[in-house]
Coordinates of C-alpha atoms and ligand atoms in Angstrom, one line a residue:
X1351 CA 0.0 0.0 0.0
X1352 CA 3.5 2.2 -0.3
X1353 CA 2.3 5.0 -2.5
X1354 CA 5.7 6.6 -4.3
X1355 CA 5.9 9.6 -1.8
X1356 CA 9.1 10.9 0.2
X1357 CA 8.0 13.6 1.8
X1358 CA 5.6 13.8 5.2
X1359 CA 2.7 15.4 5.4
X1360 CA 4.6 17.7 7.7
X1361 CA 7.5 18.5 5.2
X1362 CA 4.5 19.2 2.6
X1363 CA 2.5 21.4 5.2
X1364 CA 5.8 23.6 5.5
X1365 CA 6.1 23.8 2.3
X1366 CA 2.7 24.9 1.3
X1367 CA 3.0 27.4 4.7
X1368 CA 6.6 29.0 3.3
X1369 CA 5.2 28.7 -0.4
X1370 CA 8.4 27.1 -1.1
X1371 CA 8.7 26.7 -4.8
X1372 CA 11.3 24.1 -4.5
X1373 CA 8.3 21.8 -3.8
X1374 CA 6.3 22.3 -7.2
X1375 CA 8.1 19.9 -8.6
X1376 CA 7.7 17.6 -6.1
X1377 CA 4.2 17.3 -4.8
X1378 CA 0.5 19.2 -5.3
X1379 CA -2.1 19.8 -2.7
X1380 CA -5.9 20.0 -2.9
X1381 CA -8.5 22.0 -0.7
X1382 CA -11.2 19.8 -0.3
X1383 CA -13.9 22.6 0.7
X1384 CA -12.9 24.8 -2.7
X1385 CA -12.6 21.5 -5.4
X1386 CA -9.1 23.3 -6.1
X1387 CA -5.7 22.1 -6.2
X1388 CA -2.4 24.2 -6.2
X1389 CA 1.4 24.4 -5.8
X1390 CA 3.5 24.2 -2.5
X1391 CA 4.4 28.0 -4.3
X1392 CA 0.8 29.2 -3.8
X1393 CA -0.1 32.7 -2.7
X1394 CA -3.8 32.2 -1.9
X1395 CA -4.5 31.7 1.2
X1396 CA -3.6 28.4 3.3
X1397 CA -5.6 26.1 3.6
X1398 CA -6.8 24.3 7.3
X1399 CA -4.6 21.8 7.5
X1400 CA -7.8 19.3 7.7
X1401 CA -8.9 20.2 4.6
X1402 CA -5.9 19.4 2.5
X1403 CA -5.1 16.5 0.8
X1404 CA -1.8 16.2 -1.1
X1405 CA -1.0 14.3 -4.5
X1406 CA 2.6 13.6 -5.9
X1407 CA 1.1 13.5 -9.0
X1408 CA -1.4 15.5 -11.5
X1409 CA -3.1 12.8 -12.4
X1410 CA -4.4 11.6 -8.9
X1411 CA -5.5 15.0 -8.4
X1412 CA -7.8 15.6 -11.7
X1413 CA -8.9 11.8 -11.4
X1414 CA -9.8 13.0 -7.6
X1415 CA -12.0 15.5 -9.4
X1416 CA -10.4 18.2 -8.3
X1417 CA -9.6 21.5 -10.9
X1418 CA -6.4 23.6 -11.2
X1419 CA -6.0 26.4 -8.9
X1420 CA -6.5 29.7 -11.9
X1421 CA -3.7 31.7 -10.1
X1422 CA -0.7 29.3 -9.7
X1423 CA -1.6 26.8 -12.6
X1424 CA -0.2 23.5 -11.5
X1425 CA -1.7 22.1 -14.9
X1426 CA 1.2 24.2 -16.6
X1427 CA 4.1 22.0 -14.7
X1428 CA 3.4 18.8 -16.4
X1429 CA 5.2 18.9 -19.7
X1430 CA 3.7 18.2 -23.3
X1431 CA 0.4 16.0 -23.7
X1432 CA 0.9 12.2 -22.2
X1433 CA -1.2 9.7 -23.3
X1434 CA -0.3 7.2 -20.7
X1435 CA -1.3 10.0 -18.3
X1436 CA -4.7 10.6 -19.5
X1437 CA -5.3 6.5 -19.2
X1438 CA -3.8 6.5 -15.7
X1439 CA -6.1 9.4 -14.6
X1440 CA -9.2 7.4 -16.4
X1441 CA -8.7 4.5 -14.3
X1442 CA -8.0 7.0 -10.7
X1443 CA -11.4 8.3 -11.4
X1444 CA -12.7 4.6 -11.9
X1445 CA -11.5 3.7 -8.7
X1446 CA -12.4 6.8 -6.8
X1447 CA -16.1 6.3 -8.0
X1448 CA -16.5 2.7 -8.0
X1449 CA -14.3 1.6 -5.0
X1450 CA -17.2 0.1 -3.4
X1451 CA -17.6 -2.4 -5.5
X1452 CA -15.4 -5.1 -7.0
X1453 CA -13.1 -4.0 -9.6
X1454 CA -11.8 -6.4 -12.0
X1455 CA -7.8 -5.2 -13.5
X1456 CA -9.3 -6.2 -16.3
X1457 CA -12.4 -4.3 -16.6
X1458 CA -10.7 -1.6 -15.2
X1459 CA -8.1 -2.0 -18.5
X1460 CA -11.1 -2.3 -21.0
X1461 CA -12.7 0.7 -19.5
X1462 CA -9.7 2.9 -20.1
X1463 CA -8.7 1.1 -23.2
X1464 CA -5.7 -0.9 -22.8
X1465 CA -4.5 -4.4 -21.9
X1466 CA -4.5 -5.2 -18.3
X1467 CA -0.8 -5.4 -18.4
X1468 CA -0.1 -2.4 -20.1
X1469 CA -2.2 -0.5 -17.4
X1470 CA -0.9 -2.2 -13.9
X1471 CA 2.8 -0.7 -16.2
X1472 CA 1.8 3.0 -16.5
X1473 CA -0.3 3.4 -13.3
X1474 CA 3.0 2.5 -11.6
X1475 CA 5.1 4.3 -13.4
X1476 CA 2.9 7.6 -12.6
X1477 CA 1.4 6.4 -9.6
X1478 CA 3.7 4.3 -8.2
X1479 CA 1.5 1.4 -7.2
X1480 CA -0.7 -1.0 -9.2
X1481 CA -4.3 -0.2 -9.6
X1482 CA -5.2 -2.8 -7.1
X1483 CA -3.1 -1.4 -4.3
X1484 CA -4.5 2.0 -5.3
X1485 CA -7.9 0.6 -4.8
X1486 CA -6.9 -0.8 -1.3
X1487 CA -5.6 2.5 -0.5
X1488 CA -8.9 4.8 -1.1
X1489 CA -10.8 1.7 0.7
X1490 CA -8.9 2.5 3.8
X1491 CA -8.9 5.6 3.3
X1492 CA -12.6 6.5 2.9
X1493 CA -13.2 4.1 5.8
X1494 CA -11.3 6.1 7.9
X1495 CA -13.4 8.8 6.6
X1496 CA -16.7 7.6 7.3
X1497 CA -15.6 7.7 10.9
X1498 CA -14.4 3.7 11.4
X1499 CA -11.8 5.5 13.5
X1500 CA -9.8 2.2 14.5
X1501 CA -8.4 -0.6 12.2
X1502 CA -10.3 -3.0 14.2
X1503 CA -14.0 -1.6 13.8
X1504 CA -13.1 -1.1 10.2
X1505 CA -12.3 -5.1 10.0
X1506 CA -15.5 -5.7 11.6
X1507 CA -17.7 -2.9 9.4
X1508 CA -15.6 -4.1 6.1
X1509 CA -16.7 -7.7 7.2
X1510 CA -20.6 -7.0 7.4
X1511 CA -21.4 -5.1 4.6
X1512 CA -19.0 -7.2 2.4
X1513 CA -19.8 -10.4 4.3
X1514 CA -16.2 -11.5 3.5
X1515 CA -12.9 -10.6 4.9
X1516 CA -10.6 -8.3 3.7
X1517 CA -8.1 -10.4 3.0
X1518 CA -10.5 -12.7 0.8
X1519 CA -12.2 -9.5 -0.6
X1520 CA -8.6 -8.4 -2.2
X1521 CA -8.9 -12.0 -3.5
X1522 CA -11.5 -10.9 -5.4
X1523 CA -10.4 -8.0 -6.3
X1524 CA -7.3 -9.6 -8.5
Ligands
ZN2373 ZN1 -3.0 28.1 -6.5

């Protein structure tokens, strides 16, 4: 569940506080409250620390659904048109919307268009994890969101409504 990511939250929140522009290259944040997402280099105003989420890469935060900030136009630091990216973000938004439910690499693949191999290649290129360990990540993630608060009552929600465990959920999921 290692998402390619260096930095801490707390490095990023610095960052983001200093406007340091030595970070735009390295990682994005999103306000959840305005949709938006910026660079570290920013001048609007900071965010609540609560309300940010951070990406390493452009992709995650578009298929997120979030849109580029107007004033510090983090769209402008990725390079030329990337096919690969546009499949990668296809298949973010996939997951973000359909998380719930089983997702199937290669359904997932036909959605966006490419072989199942090809895809599990580029999303870990840009992401840095396969789609299936992305999926496991906005799992925990939104459970932790819906207020689970420990592992354990997560376990124990995850099991009723799925009526399997996680472990033989991810099974599944393969
Ligand atoms: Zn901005």
């Amino acid at each position: 569940m290692e998402i390619k990511n260096e930095l801490s939250p707390l490095t990023m929140w610095k960052a983001i506080v200093t406007c340091d522009a030595t970070y735009d290259t390295r990682f994005l944040y999103a306000v959840k409250t305005t949709g938006i997402f910026c660079r570290p280099s920013c001048k609007s105003r900071n965010p609540k620390f609560d309300n940010t989420v951070f990406f390493i890469v452009i992709e995650e935060a578009f298929g997120n659904g979030f849109r580029p900030c107007k004033r510090c136009r983090p769209d402008l630091l990725s390079e030329k048109y990337d096919p690969q990216a546009d499949i990668v973000e296809q298949a973010v938004t996939i997951i973000n919307m359909d998380y719930t439910q089983t997702i199937h690499l290669k359904d997932l693949a036909q959605r966006v268009g490419v072989s199942p191999f090809h895809l599990n290649r580029i999303f870990k290129s840009k992401i840095g994890c396969t789609p299936h360990m992305y999926l496991e990540k906005i799992r925990m993630e939104k459970a932790y969101q819906v207020g689970y608060g420990s592992l354990s009552s997560f376990y124990k929600n995850f099991r009723k409504r799925v009526n399997c465990s996680p472990k033989e959920h991810r099974a599944k999921v393969q």
